[in-house]
Coordinates of C-alpha atoms in Angstrom, one line a residue:
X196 CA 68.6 32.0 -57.1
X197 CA 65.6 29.8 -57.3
X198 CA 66.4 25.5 -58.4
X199 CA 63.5 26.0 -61.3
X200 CA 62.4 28.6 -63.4
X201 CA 58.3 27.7 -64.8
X202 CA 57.0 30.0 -67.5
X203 CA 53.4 29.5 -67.1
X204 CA 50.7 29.3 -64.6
X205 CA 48.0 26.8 -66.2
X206 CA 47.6 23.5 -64.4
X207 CA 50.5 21.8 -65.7
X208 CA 53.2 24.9 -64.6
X209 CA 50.9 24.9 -61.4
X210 CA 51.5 21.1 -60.7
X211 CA 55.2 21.1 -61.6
X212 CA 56.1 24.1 -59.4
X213 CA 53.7 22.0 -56.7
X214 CA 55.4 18.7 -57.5
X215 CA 59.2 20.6 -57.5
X216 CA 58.5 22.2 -54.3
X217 CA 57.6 18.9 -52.6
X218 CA 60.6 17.4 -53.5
X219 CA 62.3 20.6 -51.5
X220 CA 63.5 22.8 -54.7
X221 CA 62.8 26.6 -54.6
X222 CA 60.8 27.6 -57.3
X223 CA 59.9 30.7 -59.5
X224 CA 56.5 30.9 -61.4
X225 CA 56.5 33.7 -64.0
X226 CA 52.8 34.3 -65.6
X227 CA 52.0 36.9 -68.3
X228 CA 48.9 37.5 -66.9
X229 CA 47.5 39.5 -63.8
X230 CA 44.6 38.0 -62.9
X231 CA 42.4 35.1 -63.6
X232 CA 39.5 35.2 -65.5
X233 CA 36.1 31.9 -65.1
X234 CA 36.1 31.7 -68.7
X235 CA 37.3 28.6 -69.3
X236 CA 37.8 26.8 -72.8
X237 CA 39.2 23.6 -70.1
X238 CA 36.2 22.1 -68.1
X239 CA 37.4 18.3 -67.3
X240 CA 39.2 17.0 -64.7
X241 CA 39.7 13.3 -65.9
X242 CA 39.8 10.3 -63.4
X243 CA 43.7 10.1 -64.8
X244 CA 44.1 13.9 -62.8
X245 CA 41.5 12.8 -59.8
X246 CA 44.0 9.7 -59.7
X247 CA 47.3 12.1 -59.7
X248 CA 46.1 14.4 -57.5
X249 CA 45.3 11.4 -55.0
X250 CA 49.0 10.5 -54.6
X251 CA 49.4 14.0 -53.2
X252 CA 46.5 13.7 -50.8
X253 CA 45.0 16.1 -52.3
X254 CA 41.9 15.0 -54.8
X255 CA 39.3 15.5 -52.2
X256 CA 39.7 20.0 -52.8
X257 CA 39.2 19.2 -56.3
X258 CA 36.3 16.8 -56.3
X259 CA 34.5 19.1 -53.7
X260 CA 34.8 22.3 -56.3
X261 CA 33.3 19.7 -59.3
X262 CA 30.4 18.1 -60.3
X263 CA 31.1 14.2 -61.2
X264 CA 30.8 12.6 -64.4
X265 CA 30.5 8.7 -64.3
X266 CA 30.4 8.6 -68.1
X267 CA 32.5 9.9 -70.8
X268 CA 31.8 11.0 -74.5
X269 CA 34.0 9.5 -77.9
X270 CA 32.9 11.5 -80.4
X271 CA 29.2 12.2 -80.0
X272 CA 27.4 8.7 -79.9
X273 CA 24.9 8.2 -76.9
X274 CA 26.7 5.5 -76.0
X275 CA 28.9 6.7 -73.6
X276 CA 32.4 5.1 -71.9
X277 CA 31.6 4.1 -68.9
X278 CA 33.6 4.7 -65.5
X279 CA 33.5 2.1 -62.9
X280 CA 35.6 0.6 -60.1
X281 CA 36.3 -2.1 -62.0
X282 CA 37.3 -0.3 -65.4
X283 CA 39.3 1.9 -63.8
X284 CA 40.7 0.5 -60.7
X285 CA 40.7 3.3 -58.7
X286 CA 39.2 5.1 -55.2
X287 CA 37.7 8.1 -57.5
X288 CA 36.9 6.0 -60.3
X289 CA 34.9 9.2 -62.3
X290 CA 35.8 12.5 -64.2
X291 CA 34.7 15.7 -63.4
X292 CA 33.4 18.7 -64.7
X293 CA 35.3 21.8 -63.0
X294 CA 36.8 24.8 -64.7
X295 CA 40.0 25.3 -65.3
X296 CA 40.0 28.7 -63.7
X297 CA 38.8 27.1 -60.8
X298 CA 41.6 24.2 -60.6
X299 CA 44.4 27.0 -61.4
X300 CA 42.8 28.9 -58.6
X301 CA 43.7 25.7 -56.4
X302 CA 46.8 24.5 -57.6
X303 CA 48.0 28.3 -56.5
X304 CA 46.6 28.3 -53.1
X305 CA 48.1 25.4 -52.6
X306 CA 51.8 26.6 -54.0
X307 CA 51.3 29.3 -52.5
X308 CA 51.0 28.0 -48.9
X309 CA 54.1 25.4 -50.0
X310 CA 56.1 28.0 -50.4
X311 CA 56.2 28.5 -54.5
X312 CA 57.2 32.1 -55.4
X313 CA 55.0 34.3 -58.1
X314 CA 55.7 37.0 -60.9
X315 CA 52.3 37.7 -62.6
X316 CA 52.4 39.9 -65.4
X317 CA 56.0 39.4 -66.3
X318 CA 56.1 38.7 -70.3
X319 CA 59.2 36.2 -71.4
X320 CA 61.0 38.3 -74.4
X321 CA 64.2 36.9 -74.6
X322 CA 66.3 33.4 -73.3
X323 CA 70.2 32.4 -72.9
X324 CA 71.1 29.5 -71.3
X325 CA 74.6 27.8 -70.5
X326 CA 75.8 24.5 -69.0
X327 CA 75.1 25.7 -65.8
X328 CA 72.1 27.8 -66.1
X329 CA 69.2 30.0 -68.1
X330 CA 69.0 33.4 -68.1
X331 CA 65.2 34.4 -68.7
X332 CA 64.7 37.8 -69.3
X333 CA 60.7 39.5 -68.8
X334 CA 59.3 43.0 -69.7
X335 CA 56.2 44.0 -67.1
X336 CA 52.6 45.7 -68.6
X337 CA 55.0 49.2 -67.7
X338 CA 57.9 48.5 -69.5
X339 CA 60.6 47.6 -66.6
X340 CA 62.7 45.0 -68.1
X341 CA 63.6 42.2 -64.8
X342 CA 65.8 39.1 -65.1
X343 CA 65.8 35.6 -63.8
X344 CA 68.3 33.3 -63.2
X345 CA 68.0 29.3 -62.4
X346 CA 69.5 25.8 -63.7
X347 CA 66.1 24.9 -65.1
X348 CA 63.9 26.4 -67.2
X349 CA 60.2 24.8 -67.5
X350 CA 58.2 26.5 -70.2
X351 CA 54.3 25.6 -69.8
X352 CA 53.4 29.0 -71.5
X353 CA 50.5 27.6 -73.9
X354 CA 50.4 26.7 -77.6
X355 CA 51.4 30.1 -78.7
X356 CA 54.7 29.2 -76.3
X357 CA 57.6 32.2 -75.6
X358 CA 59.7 29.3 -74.7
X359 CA 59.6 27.1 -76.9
X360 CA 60.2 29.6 -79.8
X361 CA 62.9 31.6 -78.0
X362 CA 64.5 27.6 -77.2
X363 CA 64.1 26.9 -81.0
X364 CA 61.9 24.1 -80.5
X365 CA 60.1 23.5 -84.0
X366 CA 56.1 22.8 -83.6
X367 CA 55.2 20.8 -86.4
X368 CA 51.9 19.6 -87.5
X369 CA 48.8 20.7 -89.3
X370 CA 46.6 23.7 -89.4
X371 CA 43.1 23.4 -88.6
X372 CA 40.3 22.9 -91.3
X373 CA 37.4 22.9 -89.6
X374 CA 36.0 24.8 -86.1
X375 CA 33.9 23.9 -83.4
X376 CA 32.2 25.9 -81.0
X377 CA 31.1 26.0 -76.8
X378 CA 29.7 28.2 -74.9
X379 CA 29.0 28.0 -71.1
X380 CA 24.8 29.4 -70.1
X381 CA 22.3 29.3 -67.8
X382 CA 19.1 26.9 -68.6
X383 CA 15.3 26.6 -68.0
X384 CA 15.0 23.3 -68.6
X385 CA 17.8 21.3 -67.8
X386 CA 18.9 17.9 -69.7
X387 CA 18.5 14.9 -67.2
X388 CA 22.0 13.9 -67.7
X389 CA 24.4 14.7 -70.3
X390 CA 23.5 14.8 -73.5
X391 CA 25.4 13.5 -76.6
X392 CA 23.9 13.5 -80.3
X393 CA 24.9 13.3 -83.6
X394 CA 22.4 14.4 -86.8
X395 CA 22.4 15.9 -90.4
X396 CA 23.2 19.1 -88.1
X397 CA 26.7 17.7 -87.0
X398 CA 27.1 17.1 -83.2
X399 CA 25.5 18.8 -79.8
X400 CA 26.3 18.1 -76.2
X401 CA 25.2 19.4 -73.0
X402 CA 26.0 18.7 -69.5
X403 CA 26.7 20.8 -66.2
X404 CA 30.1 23.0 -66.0
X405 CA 30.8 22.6 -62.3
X406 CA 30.6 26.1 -61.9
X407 CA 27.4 27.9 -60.3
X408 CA 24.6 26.2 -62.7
X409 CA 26.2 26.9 -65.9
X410 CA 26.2 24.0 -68.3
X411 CA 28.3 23.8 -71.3
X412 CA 27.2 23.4 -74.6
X413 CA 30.0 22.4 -77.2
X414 CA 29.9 20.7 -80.6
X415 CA 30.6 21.1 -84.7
X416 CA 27.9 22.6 -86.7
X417 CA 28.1 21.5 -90.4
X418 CA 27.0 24.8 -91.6
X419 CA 30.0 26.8 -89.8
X420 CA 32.5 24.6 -89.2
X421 CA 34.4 26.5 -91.6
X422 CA 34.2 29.7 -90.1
X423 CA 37.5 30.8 -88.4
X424 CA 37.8 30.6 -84.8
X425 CA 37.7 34.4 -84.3
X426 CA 33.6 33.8 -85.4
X427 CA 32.3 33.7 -81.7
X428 CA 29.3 32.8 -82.1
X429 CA 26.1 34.5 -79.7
X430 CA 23.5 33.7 -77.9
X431 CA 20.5 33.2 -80.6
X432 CA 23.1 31.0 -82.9
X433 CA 23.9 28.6 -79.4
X434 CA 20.0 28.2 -78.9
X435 CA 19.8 27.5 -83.0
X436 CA 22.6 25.0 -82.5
X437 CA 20.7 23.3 -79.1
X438 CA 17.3 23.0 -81.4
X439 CA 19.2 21.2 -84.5
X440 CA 21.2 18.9 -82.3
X441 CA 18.4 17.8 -79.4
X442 CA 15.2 19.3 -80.8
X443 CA 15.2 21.6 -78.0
X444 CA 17.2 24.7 -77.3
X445 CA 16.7 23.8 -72.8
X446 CA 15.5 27.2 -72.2
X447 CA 19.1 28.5 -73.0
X448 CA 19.9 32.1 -71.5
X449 CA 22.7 34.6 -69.7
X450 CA 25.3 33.0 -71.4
X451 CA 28.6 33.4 -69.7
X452 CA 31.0 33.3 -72.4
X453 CA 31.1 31.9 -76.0
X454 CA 33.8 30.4 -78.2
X455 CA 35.3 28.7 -81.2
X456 CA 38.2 27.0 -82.0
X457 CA 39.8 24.6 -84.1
X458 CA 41.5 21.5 -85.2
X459 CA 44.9 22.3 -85.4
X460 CA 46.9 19.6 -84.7
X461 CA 51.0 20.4 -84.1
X462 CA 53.6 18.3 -81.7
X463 CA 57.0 19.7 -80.6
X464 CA 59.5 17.7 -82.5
X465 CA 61.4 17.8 -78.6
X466 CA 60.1 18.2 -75.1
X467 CA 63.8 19.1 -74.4
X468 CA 66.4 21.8 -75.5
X469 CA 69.8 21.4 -73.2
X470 CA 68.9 23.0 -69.5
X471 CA 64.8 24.3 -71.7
X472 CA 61.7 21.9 -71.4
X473 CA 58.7 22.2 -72.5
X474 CA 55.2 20.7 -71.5
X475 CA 51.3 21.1 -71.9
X476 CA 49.7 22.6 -74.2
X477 CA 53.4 24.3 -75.1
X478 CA 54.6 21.0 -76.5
X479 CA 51.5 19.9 -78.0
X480 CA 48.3 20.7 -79.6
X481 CA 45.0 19.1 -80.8
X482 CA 41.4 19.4 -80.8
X483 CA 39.5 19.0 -77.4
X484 CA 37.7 16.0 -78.0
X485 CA 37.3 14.0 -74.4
X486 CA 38.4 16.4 -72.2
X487 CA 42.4 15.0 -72.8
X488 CA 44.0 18.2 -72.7
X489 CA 44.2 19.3 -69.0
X490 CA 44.8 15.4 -68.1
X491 CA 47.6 15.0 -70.9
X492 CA 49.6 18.3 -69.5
X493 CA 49.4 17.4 -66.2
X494 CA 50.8 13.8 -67.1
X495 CA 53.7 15.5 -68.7
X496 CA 54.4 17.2 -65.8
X497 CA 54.1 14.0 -63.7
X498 CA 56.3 12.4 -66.0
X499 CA 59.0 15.8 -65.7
X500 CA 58.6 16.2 -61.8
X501 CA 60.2 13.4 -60.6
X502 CA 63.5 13.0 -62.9
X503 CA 64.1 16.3 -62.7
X504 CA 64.0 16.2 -58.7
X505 CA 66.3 13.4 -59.1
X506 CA 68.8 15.6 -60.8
X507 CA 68.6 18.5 -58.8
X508 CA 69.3 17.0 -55.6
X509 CA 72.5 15.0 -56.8
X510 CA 71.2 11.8 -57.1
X511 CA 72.1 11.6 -60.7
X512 CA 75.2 13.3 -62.3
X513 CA 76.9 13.8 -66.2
X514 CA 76.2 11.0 -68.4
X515 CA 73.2 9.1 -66.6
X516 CA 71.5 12.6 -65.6
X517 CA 71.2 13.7 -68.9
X518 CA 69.4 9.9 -69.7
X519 CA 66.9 10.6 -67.4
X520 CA 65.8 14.1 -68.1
X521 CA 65.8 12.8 -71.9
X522 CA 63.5 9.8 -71.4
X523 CA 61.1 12.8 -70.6
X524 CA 60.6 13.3 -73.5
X525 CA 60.7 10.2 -75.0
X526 CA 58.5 8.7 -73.4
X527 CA 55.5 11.4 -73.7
X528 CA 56.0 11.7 -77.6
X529 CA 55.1 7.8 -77.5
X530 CA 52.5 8.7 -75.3
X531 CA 50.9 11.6 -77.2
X532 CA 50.5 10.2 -80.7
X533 CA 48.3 7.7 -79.2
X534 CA 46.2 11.0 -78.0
X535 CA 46.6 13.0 -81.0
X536 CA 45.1 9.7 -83.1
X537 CA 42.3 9.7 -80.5
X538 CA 41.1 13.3 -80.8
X539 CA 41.1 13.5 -84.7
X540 CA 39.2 10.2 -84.9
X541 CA 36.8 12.0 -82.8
X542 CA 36.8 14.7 -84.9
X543 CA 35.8 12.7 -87.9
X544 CA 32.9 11.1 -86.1
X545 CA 31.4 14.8 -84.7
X546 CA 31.0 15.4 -89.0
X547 CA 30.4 12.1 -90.1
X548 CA 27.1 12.9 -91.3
X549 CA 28.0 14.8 -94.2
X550 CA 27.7 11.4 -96.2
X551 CA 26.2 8.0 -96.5
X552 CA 30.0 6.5 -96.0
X553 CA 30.5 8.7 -93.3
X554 CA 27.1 8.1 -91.2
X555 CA 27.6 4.3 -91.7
X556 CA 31.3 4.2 -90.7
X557 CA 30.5 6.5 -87.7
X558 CA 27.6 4.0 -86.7
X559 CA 30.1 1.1 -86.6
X560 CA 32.2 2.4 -84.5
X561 CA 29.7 3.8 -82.1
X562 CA 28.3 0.0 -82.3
X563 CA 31.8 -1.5 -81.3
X564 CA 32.2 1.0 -78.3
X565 CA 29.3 0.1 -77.1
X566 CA 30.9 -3.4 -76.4
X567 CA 31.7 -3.9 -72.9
X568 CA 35.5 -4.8 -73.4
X569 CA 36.3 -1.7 -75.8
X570 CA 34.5 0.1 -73.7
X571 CA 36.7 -0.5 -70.7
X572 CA 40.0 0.0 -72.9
X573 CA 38.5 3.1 -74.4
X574 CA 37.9 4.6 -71.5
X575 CA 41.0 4.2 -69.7
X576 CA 42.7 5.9 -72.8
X577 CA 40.3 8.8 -72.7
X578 CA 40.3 9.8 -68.8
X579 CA 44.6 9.0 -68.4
X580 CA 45.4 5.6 -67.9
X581 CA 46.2 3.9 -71.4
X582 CA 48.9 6.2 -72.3
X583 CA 51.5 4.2 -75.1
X584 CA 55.0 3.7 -73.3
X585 CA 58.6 2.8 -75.6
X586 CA 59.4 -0.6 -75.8
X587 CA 63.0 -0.7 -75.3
X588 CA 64.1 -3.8 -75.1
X589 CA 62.3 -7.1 -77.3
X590 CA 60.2 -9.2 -74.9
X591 CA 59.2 -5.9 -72.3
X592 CA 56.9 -6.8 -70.0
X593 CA 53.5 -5.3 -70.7
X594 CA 53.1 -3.6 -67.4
X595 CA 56.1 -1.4 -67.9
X596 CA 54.9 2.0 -67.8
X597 CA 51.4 1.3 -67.2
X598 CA 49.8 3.1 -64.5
X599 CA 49.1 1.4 -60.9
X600 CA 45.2 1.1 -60.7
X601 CA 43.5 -2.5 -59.2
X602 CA 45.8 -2.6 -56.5
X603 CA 45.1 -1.9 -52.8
X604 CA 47.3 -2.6 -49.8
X605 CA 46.1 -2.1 -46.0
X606 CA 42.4 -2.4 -46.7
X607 CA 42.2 0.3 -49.2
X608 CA 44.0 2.7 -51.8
X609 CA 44.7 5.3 -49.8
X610 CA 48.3 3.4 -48.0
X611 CA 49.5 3.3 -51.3
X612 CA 48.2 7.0 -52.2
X613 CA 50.3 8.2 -48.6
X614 CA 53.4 5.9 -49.6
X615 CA 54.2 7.3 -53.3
X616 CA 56.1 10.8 -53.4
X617 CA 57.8 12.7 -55.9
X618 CA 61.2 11.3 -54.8
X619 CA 59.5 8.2 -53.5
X620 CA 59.5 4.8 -55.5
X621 CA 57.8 1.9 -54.1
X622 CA 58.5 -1.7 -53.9
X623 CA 55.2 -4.2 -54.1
X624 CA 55.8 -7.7 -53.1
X625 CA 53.2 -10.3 -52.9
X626 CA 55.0 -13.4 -53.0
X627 CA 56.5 -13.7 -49.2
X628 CA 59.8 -15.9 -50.5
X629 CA 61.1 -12.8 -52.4
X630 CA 61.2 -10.3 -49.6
X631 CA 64.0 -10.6 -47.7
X632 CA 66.0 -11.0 -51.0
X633 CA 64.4 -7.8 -52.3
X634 CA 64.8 -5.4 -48.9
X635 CA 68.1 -7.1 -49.1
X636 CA 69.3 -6.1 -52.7
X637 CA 67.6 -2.6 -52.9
X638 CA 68.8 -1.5 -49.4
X639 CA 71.2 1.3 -51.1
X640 CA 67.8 2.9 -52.1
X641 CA 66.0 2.4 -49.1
X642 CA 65.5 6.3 -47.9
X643 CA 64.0 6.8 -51.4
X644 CA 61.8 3.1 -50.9
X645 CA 58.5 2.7 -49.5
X646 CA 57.7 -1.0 -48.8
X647 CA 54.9 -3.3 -48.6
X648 CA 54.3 -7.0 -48.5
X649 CA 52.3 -9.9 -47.6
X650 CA 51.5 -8.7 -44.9
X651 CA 50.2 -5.5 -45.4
X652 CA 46.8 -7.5 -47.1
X653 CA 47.6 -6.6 -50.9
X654 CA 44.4 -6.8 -53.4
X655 CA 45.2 -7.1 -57.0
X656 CA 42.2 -7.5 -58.4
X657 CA 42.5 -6.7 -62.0
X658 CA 43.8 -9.3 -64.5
X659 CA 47.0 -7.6 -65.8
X660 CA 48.4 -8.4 -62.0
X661 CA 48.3 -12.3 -63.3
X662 CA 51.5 -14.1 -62.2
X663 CA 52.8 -11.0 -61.0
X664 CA 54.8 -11.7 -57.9
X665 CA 56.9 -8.1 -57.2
X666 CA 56.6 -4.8 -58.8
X667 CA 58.7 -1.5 -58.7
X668 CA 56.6 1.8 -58.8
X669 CA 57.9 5.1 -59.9
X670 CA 57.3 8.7 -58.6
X671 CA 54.7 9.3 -61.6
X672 CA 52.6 5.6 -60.4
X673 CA 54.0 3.9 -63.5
X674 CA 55.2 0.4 -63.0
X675 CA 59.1 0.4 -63.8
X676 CA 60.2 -3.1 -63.0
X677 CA 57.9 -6.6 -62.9
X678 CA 58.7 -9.8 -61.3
X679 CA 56.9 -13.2 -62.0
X680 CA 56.5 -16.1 -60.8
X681 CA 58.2 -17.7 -64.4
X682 CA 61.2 -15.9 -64.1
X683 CA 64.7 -17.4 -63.3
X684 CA 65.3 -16.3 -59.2
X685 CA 69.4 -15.4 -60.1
X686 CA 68.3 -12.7 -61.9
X687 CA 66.1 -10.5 -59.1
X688 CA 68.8 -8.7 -57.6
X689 CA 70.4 -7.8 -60.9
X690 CA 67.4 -6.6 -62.7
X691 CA 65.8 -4.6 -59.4
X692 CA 68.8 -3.0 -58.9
X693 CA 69.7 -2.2 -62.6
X694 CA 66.5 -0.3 -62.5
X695 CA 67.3 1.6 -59.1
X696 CA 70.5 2.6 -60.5
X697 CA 69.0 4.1 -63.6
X698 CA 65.7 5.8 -62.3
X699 CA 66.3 6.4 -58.4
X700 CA 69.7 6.8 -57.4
X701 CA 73.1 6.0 -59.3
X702 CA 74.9 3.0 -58.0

């Protein structure tokens, strides 16, 4: 019997069946489909993924198989949000284009060779779980009926999610009212670099696809936006769309594939249903404005990977178990309304020239992004790093839950990319006085500890690292616990270890 059932084989079932794996649980992937197909409504890789995919070692496949992007769109303005080392605080600081065919085509090479078992064309049609376990039960194209058995059941099965319906999850929210379109083709004349525009039209943009020399086109059209998503729209109607947004249609031809699709907005009410989670696009669903789909599953399954490892292999039991696999979700449906609030404001701006109001508010806020400090904070919330995290106690430190970016150790990022694990926290220390005390107190968690210190050159060279003299860093590269300089010394041992106890190990 596997350790983990995943329904699903997009990139966020791909990277928790990767993630589980690592951490030395068997796992079953179950996927309704048979093969894959290069259409692709995903085509981003945010710097947030690059970043993930770096603490595994393995960002380089991915970057290879993309084109970069060094600058990213909100809404349409031309003024883009701009990636740099020092917005983003990171080796691969810039998104890519790539398509998601091609990253799922990765992501299962990769599980594959570590060891991840596959069921393609396996349909979920009916679910019982019990205290110990979840019974999943799948019909094939043929009509043989097969059953699986495991403690944990992960459904990443999409927004139309098996799972979640058969878990009796509800999936509130609000049904889209207005449609935009994409379409990936071949052109003559090529844009120089991206292109983003907003007109009378509505909104056009244009940049390469990372696959071949395809580029994809996307945006809203006033004039069909209310057309249903089942209106694909062809060849002649992209080109008319090109010509109204740019003024040029690029020598547009052999066009790939074409779609629509819409603003419907809906979040699962719970991420988890007793021994059932859900995550991706199966626990939430809004427009794709920014590229923030792909990043935001594969956060939630960043977030999921590492508690539930802890679980499995015993380090957490009853009462203090089920806390962990609950601040799952928790703490992504703080994160995702954040997200959500982002896409539909985008959304606004892509039709804001339907009135004088509309144009003018749309200009404003293009003329504030193009400030250099909302610039940087916009960006970090597009590509994955600004993600809202619960306050749970008055007077949290502002770095809990934040993302580690600005920080090298041993000359570079990549000691600190090799140290973090799915089971491996890690214990910063830059102030030399505290680290005896701190090896000494978190010794009881020291096979699940990396450590580094003064001495292994740390570089903090962002400002939020200000008076910070220790930090705790979980399995997901979100800071846990902060130590400054002001605090009183008789409580470090208390409030390491109170953390430890509750996120690594049980004391």
């Amino acid at each position: 019997m596997p350790d983990v059932l995943i329904v699903g084989a997009g990139p966020t079932g791909l990277w928790l069946a990767l993630e589980l794996r690592g951490a030395g649980l068997e796992v079953t992937v179950i996927e309704r489909n048979i093969t894959r197909d290069i259409r692709s409504r995903g085509a981003a890789m945010a710097a947030g993924s690059i970043e993930t995919f770096a603490t595994r070692g393995i960002a380089q496949q991915f970057i290879d198989a993309g084109v970069p992007i060094h600058s990213v769109h909100f809404g349409s303005s031309e003024t883009r949000l701009k990636m740099s080392r020092e917005a983003l605080g990171t080796k691969h600081p810039h998104s890519m284009m790539i398509p998601q065919a091609v990253t799922e085509q990765l992501l299962i090479d990769l599980c594959k060779q570590a060891g991840v078992n596959f069921f393609f064309g396996h349909h979920a049609v009916g679910l019982v779980q019990n205290a110990d376990s979840v019974t999943l039960d799948t019909k094939t194209e043929d009509g043989t009926k097969v059953e699986f058995t495991a403690p944990w059941l992960l459904g990443c099965d999409g927004t139309k999610s098996t799972i979640r319906k058969l878990a009796n999850i509800e999936f509130p929210g609000t049904e889209g009212s207005i449609s935009g379109w994409l379409a990936d083709v071949l052109v003559t004349d090529p844009p120089a670099g991206p292109i983003s525009v907003n007109n009378k039209s509505g909104s056009f943009l244009i940049q390469p696809l990372g696959y071949k020399n395809y580029y994809r086109a996307t945006g809203i059209n006033l004039k069909t936006m209310r057309l249903p998503p089942s209106a694909i729209p062809t060849l002649e109607e992209v080109k008319s769309f090109a010509i109204e947004g740019a003024g040029k249609d690029f020598g547009i031809h052999s066009m790939l594939w074409s779609s629509r699709f819409s603003n419907t907005t809906r979040l699962a009410t719970n991420f988890r249903s007793g021994r059932v989670f859900l995550a991706g696009d199966a626990a939430h669903q809004f427009f794709p404005a920014g590229g923030q789909g792909i990043t935001t599953g594969l956060q939630d399954a960043a977030n999921l990977a590492w508690k539930l490892a802890a679980v499995a292999q015993g380090r957490f039991t009853g009462a203090k178990a089920d806390a962990l696999l609950d601040s799952y979700s928790t703490e992504r449906r703080v994160a995702l309304p954040g997200i959500i609030d982002s896409t539909l404001a985008q959304t606004a701006l892509y039709i804001a020239t339907e009135s004088a109001p509309q144009t003018a508010l749309a200009n404003v806020v293009y003329e504030l992004i193009a400030h250099p400090d909302i610039n940087r904070l916009w960006v970090r919330r597009i590509t994955g790093f600004g993600d809202r995290f619960p306050v749970v106690e008055e007077g949290q430190d502002p770095l809990i839950g934040a993302r580690v970016t600005h920080l090298e150790v041993q000359g570079g990022f990549e000691a600190l990319h090799a140290a973090v694990d799915v089971d491996t926290f890690l214990l910063i220390v830059k102030d030399a006085s505290l680290e005896d005390a701190l090896r000494n107190c978190t010794s009881p968690w020291s096979s699940n500890i990396k450590y580094f210190g003064p001495s292994d050159d740390i570089n903090a060279f962002g400002s939020q690292w200000d008076g910070v003299d220790a930090i705790l860093v979980r399995p997901d590269a979100r800071v846990c616990w902060v130590w400054r300089a002001s605090f009183p010394s008789e409580k470090l041992a208390p409030s390491v270890t109170g953390v430890l106890g509750k996120l690594c190990k049980e004391d």
